[in-house]
mmCIF file of C-alpha atoms in Angstrom:
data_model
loop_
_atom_site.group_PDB
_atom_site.id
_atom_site.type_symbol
_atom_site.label_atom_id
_atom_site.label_comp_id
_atom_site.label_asym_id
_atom_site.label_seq_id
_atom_site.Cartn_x
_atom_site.Cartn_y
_atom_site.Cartn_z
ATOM 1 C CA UNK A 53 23.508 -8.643 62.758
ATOM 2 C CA UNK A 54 24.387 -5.061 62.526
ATOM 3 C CA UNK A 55 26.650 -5.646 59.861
ATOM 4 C CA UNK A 56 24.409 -7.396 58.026
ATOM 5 C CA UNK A 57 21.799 -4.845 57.855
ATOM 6 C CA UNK A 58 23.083 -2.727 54.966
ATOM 7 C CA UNK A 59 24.149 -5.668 52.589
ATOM 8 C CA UNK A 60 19.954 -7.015 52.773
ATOM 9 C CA UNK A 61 18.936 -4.043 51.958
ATOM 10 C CA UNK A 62 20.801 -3.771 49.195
ATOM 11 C CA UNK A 63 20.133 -6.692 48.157
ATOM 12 C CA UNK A 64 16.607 -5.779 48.517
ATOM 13 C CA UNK A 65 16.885 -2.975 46.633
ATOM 14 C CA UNK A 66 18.538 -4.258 43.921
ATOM 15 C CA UNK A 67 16.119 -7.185 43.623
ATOM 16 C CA UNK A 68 12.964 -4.495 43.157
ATOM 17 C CA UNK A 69 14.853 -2.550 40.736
ATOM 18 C CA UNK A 70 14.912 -5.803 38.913
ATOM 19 C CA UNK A 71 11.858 -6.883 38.940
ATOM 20 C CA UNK A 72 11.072 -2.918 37.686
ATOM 21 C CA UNK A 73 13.663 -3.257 34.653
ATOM 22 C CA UNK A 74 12.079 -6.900 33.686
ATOM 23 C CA UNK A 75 8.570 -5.808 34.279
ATOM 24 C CA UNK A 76 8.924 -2.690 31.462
ATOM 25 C CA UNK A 77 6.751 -2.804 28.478
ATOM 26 C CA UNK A 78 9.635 -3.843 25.553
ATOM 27 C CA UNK A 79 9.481 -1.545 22.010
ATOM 28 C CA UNK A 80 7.469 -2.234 19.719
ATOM 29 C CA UNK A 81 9.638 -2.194 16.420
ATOM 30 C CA UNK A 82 8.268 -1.101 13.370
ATOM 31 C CA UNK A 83 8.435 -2.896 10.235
ATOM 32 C CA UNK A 84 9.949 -1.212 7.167
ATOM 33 C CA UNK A 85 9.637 -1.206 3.769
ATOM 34 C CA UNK A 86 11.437 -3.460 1.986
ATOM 35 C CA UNK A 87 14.724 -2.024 -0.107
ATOM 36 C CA UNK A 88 14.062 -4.974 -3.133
ATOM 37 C CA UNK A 89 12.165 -3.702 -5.558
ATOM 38 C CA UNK A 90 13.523 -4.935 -8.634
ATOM 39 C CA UNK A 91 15.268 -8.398 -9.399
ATOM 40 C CA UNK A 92 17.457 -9.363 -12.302
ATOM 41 C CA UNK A 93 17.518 -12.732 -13.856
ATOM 42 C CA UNK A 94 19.813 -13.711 -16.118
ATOM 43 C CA UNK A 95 18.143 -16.034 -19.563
ATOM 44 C CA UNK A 96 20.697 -16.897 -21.845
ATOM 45 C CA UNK A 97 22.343 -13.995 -23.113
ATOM 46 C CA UNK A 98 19.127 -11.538 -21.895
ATOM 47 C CA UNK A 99 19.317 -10.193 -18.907
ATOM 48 C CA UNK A 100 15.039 -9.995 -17.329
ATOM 49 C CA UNK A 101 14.600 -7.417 -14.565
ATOM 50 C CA UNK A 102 11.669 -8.267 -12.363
ATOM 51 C CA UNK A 103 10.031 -4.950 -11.246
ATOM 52 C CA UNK A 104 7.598 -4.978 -8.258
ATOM 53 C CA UNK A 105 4.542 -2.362 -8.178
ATOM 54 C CA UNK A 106 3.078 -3.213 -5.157
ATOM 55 C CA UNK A 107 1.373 -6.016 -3.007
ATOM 56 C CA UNK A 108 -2.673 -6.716 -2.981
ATOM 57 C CA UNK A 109 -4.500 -8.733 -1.007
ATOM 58 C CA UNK A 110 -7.635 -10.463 -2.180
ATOM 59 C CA UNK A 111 -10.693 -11.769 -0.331
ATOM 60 C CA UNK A 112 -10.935 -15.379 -0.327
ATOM 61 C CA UNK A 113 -14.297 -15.143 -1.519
ATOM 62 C CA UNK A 114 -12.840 -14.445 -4.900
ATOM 63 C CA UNK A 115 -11.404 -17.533 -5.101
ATOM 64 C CA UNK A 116 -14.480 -19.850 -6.709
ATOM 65 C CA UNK A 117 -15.619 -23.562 -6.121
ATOM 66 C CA UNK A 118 -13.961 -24.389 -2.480
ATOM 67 C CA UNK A 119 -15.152 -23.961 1.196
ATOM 68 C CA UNK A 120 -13.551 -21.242 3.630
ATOM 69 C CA UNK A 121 -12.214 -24.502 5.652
ATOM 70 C CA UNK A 122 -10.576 -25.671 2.470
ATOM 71 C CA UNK A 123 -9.009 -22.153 1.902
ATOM 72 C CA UNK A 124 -8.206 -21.776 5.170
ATOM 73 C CA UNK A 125 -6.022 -24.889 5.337
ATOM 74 C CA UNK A 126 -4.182 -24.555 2.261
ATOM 75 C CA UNK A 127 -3.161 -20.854 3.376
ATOM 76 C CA UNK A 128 -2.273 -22.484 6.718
ATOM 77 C CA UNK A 129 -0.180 -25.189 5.080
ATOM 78 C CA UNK A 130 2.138 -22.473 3.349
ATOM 79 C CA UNK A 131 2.344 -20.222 6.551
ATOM 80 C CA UNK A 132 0.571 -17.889 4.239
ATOM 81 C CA UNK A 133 -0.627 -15.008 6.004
ATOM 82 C CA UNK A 134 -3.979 -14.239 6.446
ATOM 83 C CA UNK A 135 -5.055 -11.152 8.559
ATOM 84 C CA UNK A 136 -4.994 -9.025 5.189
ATOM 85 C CA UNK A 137 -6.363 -11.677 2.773
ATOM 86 C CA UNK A 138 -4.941 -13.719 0.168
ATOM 87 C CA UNK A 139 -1.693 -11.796 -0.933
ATOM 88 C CA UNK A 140 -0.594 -11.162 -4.314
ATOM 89 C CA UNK A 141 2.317 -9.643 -5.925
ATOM 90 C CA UNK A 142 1.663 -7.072 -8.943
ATOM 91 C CA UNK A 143 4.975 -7.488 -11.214
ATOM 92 C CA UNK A 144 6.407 -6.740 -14.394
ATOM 93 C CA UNK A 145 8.943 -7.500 -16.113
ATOM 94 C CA UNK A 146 11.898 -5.875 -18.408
ATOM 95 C CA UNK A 147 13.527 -7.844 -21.087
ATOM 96 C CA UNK A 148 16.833 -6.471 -22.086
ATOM 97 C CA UNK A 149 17.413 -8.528 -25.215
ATOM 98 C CA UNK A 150 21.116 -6.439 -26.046
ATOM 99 C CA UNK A 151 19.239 -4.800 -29.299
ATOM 100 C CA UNK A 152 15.755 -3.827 -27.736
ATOM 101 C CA UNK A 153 14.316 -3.064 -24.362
ATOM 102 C CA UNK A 154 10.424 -4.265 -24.018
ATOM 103 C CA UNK A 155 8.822 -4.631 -21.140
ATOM 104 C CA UNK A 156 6.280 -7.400 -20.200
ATOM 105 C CA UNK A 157 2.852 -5.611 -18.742
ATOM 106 C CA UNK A 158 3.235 -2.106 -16.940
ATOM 107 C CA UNK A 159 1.737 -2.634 -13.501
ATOM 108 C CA UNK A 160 -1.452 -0.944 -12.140
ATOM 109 C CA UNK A 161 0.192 3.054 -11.357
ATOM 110 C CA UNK A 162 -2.562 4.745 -9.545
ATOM 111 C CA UNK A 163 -5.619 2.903 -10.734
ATOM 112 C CA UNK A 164 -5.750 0.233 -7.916
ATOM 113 C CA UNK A 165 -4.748 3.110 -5.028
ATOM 114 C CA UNK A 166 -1.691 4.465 -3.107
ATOM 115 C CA UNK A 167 -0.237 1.046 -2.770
ATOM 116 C CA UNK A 168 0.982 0.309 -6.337
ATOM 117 C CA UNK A 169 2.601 2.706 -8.984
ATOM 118 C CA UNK A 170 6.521 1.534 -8.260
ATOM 119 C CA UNK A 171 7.260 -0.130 -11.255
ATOM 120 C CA UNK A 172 8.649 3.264 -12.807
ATOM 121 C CA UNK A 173 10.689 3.993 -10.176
ATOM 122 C CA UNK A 174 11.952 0.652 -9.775
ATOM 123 C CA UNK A 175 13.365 0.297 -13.623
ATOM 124 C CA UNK A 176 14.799 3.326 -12.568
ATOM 125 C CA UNK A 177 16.264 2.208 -9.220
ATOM 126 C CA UNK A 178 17.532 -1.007 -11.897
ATOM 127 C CA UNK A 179 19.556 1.551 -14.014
ATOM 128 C CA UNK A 180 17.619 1.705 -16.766
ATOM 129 C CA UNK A 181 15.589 5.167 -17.955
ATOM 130 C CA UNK A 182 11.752 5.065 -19.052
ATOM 131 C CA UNK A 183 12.820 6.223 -22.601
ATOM 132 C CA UNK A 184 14.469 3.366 -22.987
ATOM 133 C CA UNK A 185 12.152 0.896 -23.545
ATOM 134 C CA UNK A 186 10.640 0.647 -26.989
ATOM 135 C CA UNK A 187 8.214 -2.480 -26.692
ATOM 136 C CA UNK A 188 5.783 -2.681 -24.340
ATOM 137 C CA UNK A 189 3.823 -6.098 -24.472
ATOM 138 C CA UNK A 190 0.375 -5.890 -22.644
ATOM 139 C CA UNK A 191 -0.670 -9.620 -21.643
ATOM 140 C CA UNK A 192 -4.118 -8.100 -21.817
ATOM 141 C CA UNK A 193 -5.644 -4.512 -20.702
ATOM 142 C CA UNK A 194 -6.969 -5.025 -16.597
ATOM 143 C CA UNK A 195 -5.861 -1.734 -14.890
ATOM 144 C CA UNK A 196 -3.287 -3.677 -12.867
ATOM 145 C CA UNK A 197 -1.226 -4.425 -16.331
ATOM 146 C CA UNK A 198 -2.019 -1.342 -18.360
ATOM 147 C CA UNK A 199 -2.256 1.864 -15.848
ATOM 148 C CA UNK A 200 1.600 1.819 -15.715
ATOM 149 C CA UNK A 201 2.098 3.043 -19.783
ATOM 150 C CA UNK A 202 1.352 6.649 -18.650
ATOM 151 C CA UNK A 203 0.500 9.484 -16.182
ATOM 152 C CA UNK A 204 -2.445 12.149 -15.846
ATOM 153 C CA UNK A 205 -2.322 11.924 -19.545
ATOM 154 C CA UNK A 206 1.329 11.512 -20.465
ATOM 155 C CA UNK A 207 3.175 8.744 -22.037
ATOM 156 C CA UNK A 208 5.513 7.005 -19.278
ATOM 157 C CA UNK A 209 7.697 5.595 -21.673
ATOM 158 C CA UNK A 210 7.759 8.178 -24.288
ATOM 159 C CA UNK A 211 9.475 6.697 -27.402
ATOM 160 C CA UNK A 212 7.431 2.801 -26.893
ATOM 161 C CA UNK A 213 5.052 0.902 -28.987
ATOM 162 C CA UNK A 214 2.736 -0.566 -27.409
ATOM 163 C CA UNK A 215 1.136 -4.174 -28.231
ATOM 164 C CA UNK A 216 -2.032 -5.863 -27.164
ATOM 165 C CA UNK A 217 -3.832 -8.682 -28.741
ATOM 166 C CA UNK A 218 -6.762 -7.331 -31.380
ATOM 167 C CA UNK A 219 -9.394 -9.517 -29.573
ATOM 168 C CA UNK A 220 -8.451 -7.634 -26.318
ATOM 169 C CA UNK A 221 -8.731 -4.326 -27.646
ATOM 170 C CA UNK A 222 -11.987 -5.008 -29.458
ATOM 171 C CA UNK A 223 -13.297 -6.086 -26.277
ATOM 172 C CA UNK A 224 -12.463 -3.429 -24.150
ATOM 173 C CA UNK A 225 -12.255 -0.490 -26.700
ATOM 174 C CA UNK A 226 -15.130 -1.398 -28.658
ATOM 175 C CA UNK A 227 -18.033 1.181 -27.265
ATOM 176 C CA UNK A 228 -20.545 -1.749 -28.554
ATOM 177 C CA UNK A 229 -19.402 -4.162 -25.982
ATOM 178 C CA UNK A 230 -20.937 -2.782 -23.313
ATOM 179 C CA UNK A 231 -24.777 -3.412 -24.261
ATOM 180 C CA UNK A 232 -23.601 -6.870 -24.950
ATOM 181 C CA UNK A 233 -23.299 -7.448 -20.957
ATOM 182 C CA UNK A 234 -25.785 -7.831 -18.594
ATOM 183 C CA UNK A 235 -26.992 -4.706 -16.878
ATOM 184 C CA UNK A 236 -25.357 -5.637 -13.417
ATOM 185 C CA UNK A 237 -21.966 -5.870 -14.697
ATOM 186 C CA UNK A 238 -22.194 -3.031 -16.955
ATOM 187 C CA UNK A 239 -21.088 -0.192 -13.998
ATOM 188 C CA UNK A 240 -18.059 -2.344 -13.434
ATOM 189 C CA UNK A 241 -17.219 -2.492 -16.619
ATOM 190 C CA UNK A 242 -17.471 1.092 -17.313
ATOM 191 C CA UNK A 243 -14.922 1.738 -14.501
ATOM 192 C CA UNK A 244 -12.401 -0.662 -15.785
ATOM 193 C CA UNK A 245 -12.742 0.683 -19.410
ATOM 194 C CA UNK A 246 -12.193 4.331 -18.153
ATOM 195 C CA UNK A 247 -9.053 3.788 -16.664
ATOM 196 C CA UNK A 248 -7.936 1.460 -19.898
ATOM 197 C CA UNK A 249 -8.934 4.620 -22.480
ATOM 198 C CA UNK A 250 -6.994 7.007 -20.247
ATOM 199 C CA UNK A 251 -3.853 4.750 -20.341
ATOM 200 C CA UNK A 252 -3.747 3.549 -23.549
ATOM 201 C CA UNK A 253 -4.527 7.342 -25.027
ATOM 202 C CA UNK A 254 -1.206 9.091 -25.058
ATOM 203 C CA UNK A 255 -0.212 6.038 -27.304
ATOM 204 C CA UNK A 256 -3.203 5.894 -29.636
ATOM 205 C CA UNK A 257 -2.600 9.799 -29.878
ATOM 206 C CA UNK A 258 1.162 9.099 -31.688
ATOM 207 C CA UNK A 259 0.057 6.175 -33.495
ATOM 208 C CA UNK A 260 2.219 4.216 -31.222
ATOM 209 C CA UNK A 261 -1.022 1.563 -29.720
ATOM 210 C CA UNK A 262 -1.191 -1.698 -31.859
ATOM 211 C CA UNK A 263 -2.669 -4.948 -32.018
ATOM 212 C CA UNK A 264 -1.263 -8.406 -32.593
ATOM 213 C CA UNK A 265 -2.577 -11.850 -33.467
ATOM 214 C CA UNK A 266 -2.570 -15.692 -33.267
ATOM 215 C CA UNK A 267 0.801 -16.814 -34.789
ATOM 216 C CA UNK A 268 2.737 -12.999 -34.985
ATOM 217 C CA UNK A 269 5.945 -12.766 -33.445
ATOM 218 C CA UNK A 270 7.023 -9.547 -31.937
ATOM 219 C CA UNK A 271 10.783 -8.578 -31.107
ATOM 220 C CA UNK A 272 11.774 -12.145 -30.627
ATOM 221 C CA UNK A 273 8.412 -13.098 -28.726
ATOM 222 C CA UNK A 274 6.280 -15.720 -29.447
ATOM 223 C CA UNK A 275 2.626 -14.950 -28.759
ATOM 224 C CA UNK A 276 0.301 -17.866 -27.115
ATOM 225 C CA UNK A 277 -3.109 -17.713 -26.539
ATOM 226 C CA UNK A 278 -4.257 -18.113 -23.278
ATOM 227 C CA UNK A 279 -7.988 -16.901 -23.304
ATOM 228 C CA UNK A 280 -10.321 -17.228 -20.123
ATOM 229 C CA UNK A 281 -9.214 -14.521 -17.415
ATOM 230 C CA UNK A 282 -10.022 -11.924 -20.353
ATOM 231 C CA UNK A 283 -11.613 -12.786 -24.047
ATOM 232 C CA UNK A 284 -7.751 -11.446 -25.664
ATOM 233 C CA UNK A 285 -5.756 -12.520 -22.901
ATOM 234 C CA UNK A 286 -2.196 -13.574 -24.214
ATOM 235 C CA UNK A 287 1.011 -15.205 -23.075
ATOM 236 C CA UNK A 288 4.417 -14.336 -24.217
ATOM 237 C CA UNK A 289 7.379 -17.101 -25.042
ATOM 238 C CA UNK A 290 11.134 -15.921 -25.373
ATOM 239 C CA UNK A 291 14.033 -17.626 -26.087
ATOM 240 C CA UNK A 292 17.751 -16.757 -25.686
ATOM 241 C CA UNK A 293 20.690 -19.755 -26.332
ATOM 242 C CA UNK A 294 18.668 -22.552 -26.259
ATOM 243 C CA UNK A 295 16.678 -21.175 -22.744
ATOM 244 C CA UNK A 296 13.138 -20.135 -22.861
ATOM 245 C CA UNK A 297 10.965 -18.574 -20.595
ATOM 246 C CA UNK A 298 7.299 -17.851 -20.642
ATOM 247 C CA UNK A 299 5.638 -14.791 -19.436
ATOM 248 C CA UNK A 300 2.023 -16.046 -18.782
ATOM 249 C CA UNK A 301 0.407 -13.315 -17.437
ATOM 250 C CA UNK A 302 -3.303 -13.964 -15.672
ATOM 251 C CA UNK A 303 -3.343 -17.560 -15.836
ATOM 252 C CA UNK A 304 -2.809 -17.845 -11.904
ATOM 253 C CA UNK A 305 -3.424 -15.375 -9.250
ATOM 254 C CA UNK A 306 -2.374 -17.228 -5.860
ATOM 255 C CA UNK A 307 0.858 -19.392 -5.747
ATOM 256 C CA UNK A 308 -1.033 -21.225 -2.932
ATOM 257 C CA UNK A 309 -4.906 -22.187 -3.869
ATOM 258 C CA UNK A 310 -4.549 -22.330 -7.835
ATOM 259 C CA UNK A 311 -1.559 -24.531 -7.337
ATOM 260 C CA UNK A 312 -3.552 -27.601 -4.833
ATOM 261 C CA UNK A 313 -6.581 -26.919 -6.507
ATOM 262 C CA UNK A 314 -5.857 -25.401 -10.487
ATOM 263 C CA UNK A 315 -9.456 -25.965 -11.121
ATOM 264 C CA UNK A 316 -10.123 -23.045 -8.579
ATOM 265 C CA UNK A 317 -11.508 -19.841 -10.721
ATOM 266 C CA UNK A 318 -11.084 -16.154 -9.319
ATOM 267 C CA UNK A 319 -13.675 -13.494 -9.795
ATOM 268 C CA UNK A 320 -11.815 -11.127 -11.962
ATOM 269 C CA UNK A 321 -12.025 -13.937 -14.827
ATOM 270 C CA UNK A 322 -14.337 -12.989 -17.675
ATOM 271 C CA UNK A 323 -14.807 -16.634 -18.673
ATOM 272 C CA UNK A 324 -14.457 -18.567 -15.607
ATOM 273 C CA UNK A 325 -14.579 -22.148 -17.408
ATOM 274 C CA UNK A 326 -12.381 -21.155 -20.128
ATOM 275 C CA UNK A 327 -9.900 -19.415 -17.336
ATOM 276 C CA UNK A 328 -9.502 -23.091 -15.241
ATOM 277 C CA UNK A 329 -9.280 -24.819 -18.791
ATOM 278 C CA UNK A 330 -6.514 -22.760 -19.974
ATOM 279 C CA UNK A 331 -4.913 -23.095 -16.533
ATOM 280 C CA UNK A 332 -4.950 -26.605 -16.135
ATOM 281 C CA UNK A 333 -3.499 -26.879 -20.209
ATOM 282 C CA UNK A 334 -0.656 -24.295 -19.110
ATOM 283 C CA UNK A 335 0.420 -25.590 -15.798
ATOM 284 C CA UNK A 336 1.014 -29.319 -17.653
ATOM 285 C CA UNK A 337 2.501 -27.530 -20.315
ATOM 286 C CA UNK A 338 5.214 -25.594 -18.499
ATOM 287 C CA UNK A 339 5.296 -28.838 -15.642
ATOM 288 C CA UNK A 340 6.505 -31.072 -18.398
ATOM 289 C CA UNK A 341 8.816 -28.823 -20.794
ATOM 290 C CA UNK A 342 10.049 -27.071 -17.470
ATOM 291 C CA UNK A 343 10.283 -23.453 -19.244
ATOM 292 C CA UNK A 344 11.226 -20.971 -16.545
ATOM 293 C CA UNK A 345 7.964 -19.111 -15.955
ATOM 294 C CA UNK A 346 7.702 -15.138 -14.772
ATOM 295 C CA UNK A 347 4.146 -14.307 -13.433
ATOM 296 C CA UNK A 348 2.953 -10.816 -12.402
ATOM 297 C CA UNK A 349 0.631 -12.029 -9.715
ATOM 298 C CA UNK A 350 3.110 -14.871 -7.804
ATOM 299 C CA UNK A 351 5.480 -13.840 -4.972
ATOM 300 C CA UNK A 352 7.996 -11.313 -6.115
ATOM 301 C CA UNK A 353 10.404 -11.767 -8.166
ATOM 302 C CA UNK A 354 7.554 -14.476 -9.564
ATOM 303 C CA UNK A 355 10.149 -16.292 -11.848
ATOM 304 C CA UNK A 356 10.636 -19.563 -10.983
ATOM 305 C CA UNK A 357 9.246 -22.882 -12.652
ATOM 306 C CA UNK A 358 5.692 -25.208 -11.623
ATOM 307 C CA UNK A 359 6.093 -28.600 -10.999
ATOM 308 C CA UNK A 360 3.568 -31.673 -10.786
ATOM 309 C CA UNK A 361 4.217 -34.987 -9.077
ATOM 310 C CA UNK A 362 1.031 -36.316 -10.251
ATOM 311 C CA UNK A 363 -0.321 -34.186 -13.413
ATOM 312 C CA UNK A 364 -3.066 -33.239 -10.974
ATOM 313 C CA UNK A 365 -1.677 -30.375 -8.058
ATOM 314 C CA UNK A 366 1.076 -28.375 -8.754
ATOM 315 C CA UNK A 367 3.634 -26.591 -6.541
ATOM 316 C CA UNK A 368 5.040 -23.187 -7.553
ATOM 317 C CA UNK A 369 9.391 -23.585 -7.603
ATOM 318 C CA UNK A 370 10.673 -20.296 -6.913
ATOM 319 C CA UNK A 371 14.138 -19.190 -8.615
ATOM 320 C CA UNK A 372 16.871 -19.247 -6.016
ATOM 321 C CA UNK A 373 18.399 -15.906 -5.648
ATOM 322 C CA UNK A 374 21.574 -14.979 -7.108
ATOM 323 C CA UNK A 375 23.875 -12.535 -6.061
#
């Protein structure tokens, strides 16, 4: 027994330290920041560089006309995560057409906080240089599309033009408009039209801000009127050999809810009713031609295509990457 004596109690030994090693806390790991930050799609002969700005996440309560149970279970069904709210991507997008650089909305900068503002960097991180781009095409004026033009006063793309629909511009620019609201939405709207002036003024200063209409064509694009979210809010159509893609702007803020339930209105839209009517025309529009779509508020990239089985919910295709 003697003998045995020393080999238990090593054994004993070696079974606490163990059940010490297993019994640690493990590390926690932190999560990084994603490297992506632009994507590049190739349409036709035109090469379209997605750029992210950043990632928001909305209250459900700003999505109109359904129950939190509702909500809750269409988030659930797309393994959407929820502890943050209802995420959304804030893209834009740079058309390289060969001839002409223009790129599609500008993302927020600063104006919606510390969290967006990348798009600059990230058409630099793409190769390309701010002074560059000549076009810039503003699918309508909301902070989160217009902040990115400029800087504490200074043109971010120096040598651009930049287009907006004349019904937008009237709306927001127009120092009338405001009495035309009632009073509890004026304050709001004061704030949003504050950050638009200080955006769009290094532009109007070198005579380099103007409007568009119905039926004008700009640098290859087609403009479409897609009126609801805002009063001038436009869509953009571009083809290149025989492929066409549509830049659509505001027409859909969640690749989950607005897709199972299109008839769903957020509370950034201006004219709710005209928003879900312009929606629902869209999303059967680009469901049956099957244009490939790029949206600044689905999951980045947001290019991709919709499709309906039924004419009635739609489901949100994203483009498989490409190396």
């Amino acid at each position: 027994m003697k003998t045995l004596k020393p080999l238990f109690l090593a054994l004993t030994f070696s079974t606490a330290t163990l059940t010490t090693i297993q019994a640690a806390e493990p590390q926690t790991i932190q999560p990084q920041k994603q490297v992506a930050g632009y994507y590049q799609h190739q349409l036709g002969n035109t090469q379209i560089t997605a750029l992210l700005d950043g990632t928001n996440y909305l209250n459900p309560a700003m999505f109109k006309g359904l129950s939190d149970t509702e909500k809750t279970n269409i988030l659930n069904k797309y393994y959407a995560d929820q502890a943050k709210g209802v995420q959304t991507s804030v893209n834009a997008f740079l058309v390289n057409t060969g001839s002409s650089l223009i790129l599609v909305d500008s993302g927020a900068s600063r104006c919606n906080g510390p969290d967006f503002g990348s798009v600059h960097k990230n058409l630099i991180a793409a190769g390309y240089k701010p002074e560059q781009v000549d076009t810039i095409l503003l699918t309508h004026l909301h902070p989160d599309h217009v902040c990115g033009i400029s800087e504490k006063g200074t043109a971010s793309f120096p040598n651009a033009t930049v287009y907006v629909a004349d019904t937008e511009a009237n709306y927001w620019l127009n120092p009338k408009q405001v009495s035309k609201l009632p009073q509890e939405k004026q304050a709001r709207f004061k704030q949003t039209v504050e950050k638009i002036q200080q955006a769009v003024q290094p532009y109007q200063a070198t005579k380099r801000f103007k409007t568009f209409k119905l039926g004008d064509n700009i640098k290859g694009f087609d403009v479409i009127s897609t009126a609801g979210h805002t009063p001038g809010h436009f869509s953009f159509a571009f083809n290149s050999s025989d492929e066409k893609i549509v830049f659509v702007g505001d027409i859909v803020h969640s690749h989950t809810i607005q897709f199972d339930h299109p008839e769903t209105a957020i509370d950034f839209d201006v004219d709710p009713k005209k928003a879900v009517e312009t929606r629902l025309a869209q999303f059967a529009r680009l469901a049956r031609n099957g244009q490939t779509v790029a949206a600044p508020h689905l999951p980045f990239p947001g290019i991709g295509h919709i499709y309906s089985k039924d004419g009635k919910s739609y489901q949100w295709i994203p483009v498989h990457f490409k190396d």
